[in-house]
Amino acid sequence: TVTIFVLPPSLSELKERIQSRCRHTNQQEVIQRMLLARKELKAAGEFDYCILNRNLAVALRELKSIFLQESNA
């Protein structure tokens, strides 16, 4: 098993993404999701790989590279 953690560029960017994707999400839900994200981010070091999702195309290339590397291992 290979584990991969996808990181947001920042917590403020993550909050913006949550709010823009879910226009009907109320403020309390956003707060709960951000609290969960903070907790999950603390576990990032436990994964085999971390990908920073600043740019989707770049993140997908990195993910593909990990798949190829691991499938050849």
Short mmCIF file of N, CA and C in Angstrom, two decimals:
data_model
loop_
_atom_site.label_atom_id
_atom_site.label_comp_id
_atom_site.label_asym_id
_atom_site.label_seq_id
_atom_site.Cartn_x
_atom_site.Cartn_y
_atom_site.Cartn_z
N THR A 1 0.83 -1.18 0.00
CA THR A 1 0.00 0.00 0.00
C THR A 1 0.88 1.24 0.00
N VAL A 2 0.53 2.18 -0.83
CA VAL A 2 1.21 3.48 -0.89
C VAL A 2 0.17 4.53 -0.52
N THR A 3 0.54 5.40 0.40
CA THR A 3 -0.39 6.43 0.84
C THR A 3 0.04 7.79 0.31
N ILE A 4 -0.95 8.57 -0.11
CA ILE A 4 -0.70 9.89 -0.70
C ILE A 4 -1.63 10.89 -0.04
N PHE A 5 -1.06 11.96 0.45
CA PHE A 5 -1.84 13.02 1.09
C PHE A 5 -1.82 14.23 0.16
N VAL A 6 -2.98 14.75 -0.15
CA VAL A 6 -3.08 15.93 -1.02
C VAL A 6 -3.29 17.15 -0.13
N LEU A 7 -2.31 18.05 -0.17
CA LEU A 7 -2.31 19.24 0.67
C LEU A 7 -2.90 20.44 -0.06
N PRO A 8 -3.67 21.25 0.64
CA PRO A 8 -4.09 22.53 0.04
C PRO A 8 -2.91 23.49 0.08
N PRO A 9 -2.89 24.49 -0.78
CA PRO A 9 -1.80 25.46 -0.78
C PRO A 9 -1.70 26.21 0.55
N SER A 10 -2.84 26.45 1.16
CA SER A 10 -2.90 27.13 2.46
C SER A 10 -4.29 26.90 3.03
N LEU A 11 -4.43 27.16 4.32
CA LEU A 11 -5.75 27.02 4.93
C LEU A 11 -6.71 28.08 4.41
N SER A 12 -6.21 29.27 4.14
CA SER A 12 -7.10 30.30 3.62
C SER A 12 -7.58 29.95 2.21
N GLU A 13 -6.69 29.37 1.40
CA GLU A 13 -7.10 28.92 0.06
C GLU A 13 -8.11 27.79 0.16
N LEU A 14 -7.89 26.87 1.10
CA LEU A 14 -8.84 25.78 1.29
C LEU A 14 -10.21 26.32 1.67
N LYS A 15 -10.24 27.28 2.56
CA LYS A 15 -11.51 27.88 2.97
C LYS A 15 -12.22 28.51 1.79
N GLU A 16 -11.48 29.23 0.95
CA GLU A 16 -12.06 29.84 -0.24
C GLU A 16 -12.62 28.78 -1.17
N ARG A 17 -11.89 27.68 -1.34
CA ARG A 17 -12.34 26.59 -2.21
C ARG A 17 -13.62 25.97 -1.68
N ILE A 18 -13.66 25.72 -0.39
CA ILE A 18 -14.87 25.14 0.21
C ILE A 18 -16.06 26.06 -0.01
N GLN A 19 -15.86 27.34 0.24
CA GLN A 19 -16.96 28.29 0.10
C GLN A 19 -17.39 28.46 -1.36
N SER A 20 -16.45 28.41 -2.28
CA SER A 20 -16.82 28.61 -3.68
C SER A 20 -17.49 27.38 -4.28
N ARG A 21 -17.12 26.19 -3.83
CA ARG A 21 -17.73 24.96 -4.34
C ARG A 21 -19.11 24.73 -3.77
N CYS A 22 -19.31 25.16 -2.56
CA CYS A 22 -20.55 24.86 -1.85
C CYS A 22 -21.23 26.15 -1.42
N ARG A 23 -21.78 26.83 -2.35
CA ARG A 23 -22.41 28.12 -2.07
C ARG A 23 -23.52 28.03 -1.01
N HIS A 24 -24.11 26.83 -0.87
CA HIS A 24 -25.21 26.66 0.08
C HIS A 24 -24.71 26.24 1.46
N THR A 25 -23.39 26.08 1.60
CA THR A 25 -22.83 25.68 2.88
C THR A 25 -22.87 26.86 3.84
N ASN A 26 -23.43 26.62 5.01
CA ASN A 26 -23.51 27.71 5.98
C ASN A 26 -22.17 27.87 6.70
N GLN A 27 -22.03 28.96 7.39
CA GLN A 27 -20.75 29.30 8.04
C GLN A 27 -20.33 28.24 9.06
N GLN A 28 -21.28 27.67 9.78
CA GLN A 28 -20.95 26.64 10.77
C GLN A 28 -20.35 25.40 10.11
N GLU A 29 -20.88 25.02 8.96
CA GLU A 29 -20.33 23.88 8.23
C GLU A 29 -18.92 24.16 7.75
N VAL A 30 -18.68 25.38 7.29
CA VAL A 30 -17.33 25.76 6.86
C VAL A 30 -16.37 25.68 8.04
N ILE A 31 -16.80 26.16 9.18
CA ILE A 31 -15.96 26.12 10.38
C ILE A 31 -15.64 24.66 10.73
N GLN A 32 -16.64 23.80 10.69
CA GLN A 32 -16.43 22.38 11.01
C GLN A 32 -15.46 21.73 10.02
N ARG A 33 -15.61 22.04 8.76
CA ARG A 33 -14.71 21.47 7.75
C ARG A 33 -13.29 21.97 7.92
N MET A 34 -13.14 23.22 8.31
CA MET A 34 -11.80 23.77 8.53
C MET A 34 -11.15 23.16 9.77
N LEU A 35 -11.93 22.91 10.82
CA LEU A 35 -11.39 22.24 12.01
C LEU A 35 -10.92 20.83 11.66
N LEU A 36 -11.71 20.13 10.87
CA LEU A 36 -11.33 18.79 10.43
C LEU A 36 -10.07 18.85 9.56
N ALA A 37 -9.99 19.82 8.67
CA ALA A 37 -8.82 19.96 7.81
C ALA A 37 -7.55 20.19 8.63
N ARG A 38 -7.63 21.01 9.64
CA ARG A 38 -6.46 21.26 10.50
C ARG A 38 -6.00 19.96 11.17
N LYS A 39 -6.96 19.18 11.62
CA LYS A 39 -6.63 17.90 12.25
C LYS A 39 -5.99 16.96 11.24
N GLU A 40 -6.56 16.89 10.05
CA GLU A 40 -6.04 15.99 9.02
C GLU A 40 -4.65 16.42 8.57
N LEU A 41 -4.40 17.71 8.48
CA LEU A 41 -3.09 18.20 8.05
C LEU A 41 -1.99 17.76 9.00
N LYS A 42 -2.29 17.60 10.26
CA LYS A 42 -1.29 17.15 11.23
C LYS A 42 -0.82 15.73 10.92
N ALA A 43 -1.63 14.95 10.22
CA ALA A 43 -1.28 13.57 9.89
C ALA A 43 -0.53 13.44 8.57
N ALA A 44 -0.31 14.53 7.87
CA ALA A 44 0.31 14.48 6.55
C ALA A 44 1.66 13.77 6.57
N GLY A 45 2.42 13.95 7.63
CA GLY A 45 3.74 13.33 7.72
C GLY A 45 3.72 11.82 7.82
N GLU A 46 2.56 11.24 8.08
CA GLU A 46 2.42 9.80 8.19
C GLU A 46 2.23 9.12 6.83
N PHE A 47 2.10 9.90 5.78
CA PHE A 47 1.85 9.37 4.45
C PHE A 47 3.18 9.18 3.71
N ASP A 48 3.17 8.29 2.73
CA ASP A 48 4.37 8.04 1.95
C ASP A 48 4.72 9.23 1.06
N TYR A 49 3.71 9.89 0.54
CA TYR A 49 3.89 11.04 -0.35
C TYR A 49 2.92 12.14 0.02
N CYS A 50 3.33 13.36 -0.23
CA CYS A 50 2.45 14.52 -0.10
C CYS A 50 2.49 15.30 -1.41
N ILE A 51 1.34 15.67 -1.89
CA ILE A 51 1.23 16.46 -3.11
C ILE A 51 0.58 17.78 -2.75
N LEU A 52 1.21 18.85 -3.13
CA LEU A 52 0.65 20.18 -2.90
C LEU A 52 -0.27 20.51 -4.07
N ASN A 53 -1.54 20.71 -3.78
CA ASN A 53 -2.53 20.98 -4.82
C ASN A 53 -2.72 22.49 -5.03
N ARG A 54 -1.65 23.12 -5.49
CA ARG A 54 -1.72 24.54 -5.81
C ARG A 54 -2.28 24.71 -7.23
N ASN A 55 -1.84 23.82 -8.10
CA ASN A 55 -2.25 23.85 -9.50
C ASN A 55 -2.68 22.43 -9.86
N LEU A 56 -3.91 22.26 -10.31
CA LEU A 56 -4.45 20.93 -10.56
C LEU A 56 -3.61 20.15 -11.57
N ALA A 57 -3.22 20.77 -12.66
CA ALA A 57 -2.45 20.06 -13.68
C ALA A 57 -1.12 19.55 -13.12
N VAL A 58 -0.46 20.38 -12.33
CA VAL A 58 0.82 19.98 -11.74
C VAL A 58 0.60 18.85 -10.73
N ALA A 59 -0.43 18.99 -9.91
CA ALA A 59 -0.72 17.95 -8.91
C ALA A 59 -1.03 16.62 -9.59
N LEU A 60 -1.77 16.65 -10.68
CA LEU A 60 -2.07 15.42 -11.41
C LEU A 60 -0.82 14.80 -12.01
N ARG A 61 0.10 15.62 -12.51
CA ARG A 61 1.37 15.10 -13.03
C ARG A 61 2.16 14.42 -11.92
N GLU A 62 2.18 15.05 -10.76
CA GLU A 62 2.89 14.45 -9.62
C GLU A 62 2.25 13.13 -9.22
N LEU A 63 0.93 13.09 -9.20
CA LEU A 63 0.22 11.86 -8.85
C LEU A 63 0.53 10.75 -9.86
N LYS A 64 0.51 11.10 -11.12
CA LYS A 64 0.82 10.11 -12.17
C LYS A 64 2.25 9.61 -12.01
N SER A 65 3.15 10.51 -11.71
CA SER A 65 4.55 10.14 -11.52
C SER A 65 4.70 9.15 -10.35
N ILE A 66 3.98 9.39 -9.27
CA ILE A 66 4.02 8.49 -8.12
C ILE A 66 3.48 7.12 -8.53
N PHE A 67 2.37 7.09 -9.23
CA PHE A 67 1.80 5.81 -9.68
C PHE A 67 2.80 5.05 -10.54
N LEU A 68 3.41 5.73 -11.48
CA LEU A 68 4.36 5.07 -12.36
C LEU A 68 5.58 4.56 -11.59
N GLN A 69 6.08 5.41 -10.70
CA GLN A 69 7.24 5.03 -9.90
C GLN A 69 6.93 3.81 -9.04
N GLU A 70 5.81 3.82 -8.39
CA GLU A 70 5.45 2.73 -7.48
C GLU A 70 5.08 1.46 -8.23
N SER A 71 4.51 1.59 -9.42
CA SER A 71 4.15 0.39 -10.17
C SER A 71 5.39 -0.31 -10.72
N ASN A 72 6.50 0.42 -10.84
CA ASN A 72 7.76 -0.15 -11.30
C ASN A 72 8.63 -0.65 -10.16
N ALA A 73 8.19 -0.41 -8.94
CA ALA A 73 9.00 -0.79 -7.77
C ALA A 73 8.82 -2.26 -7.42
#
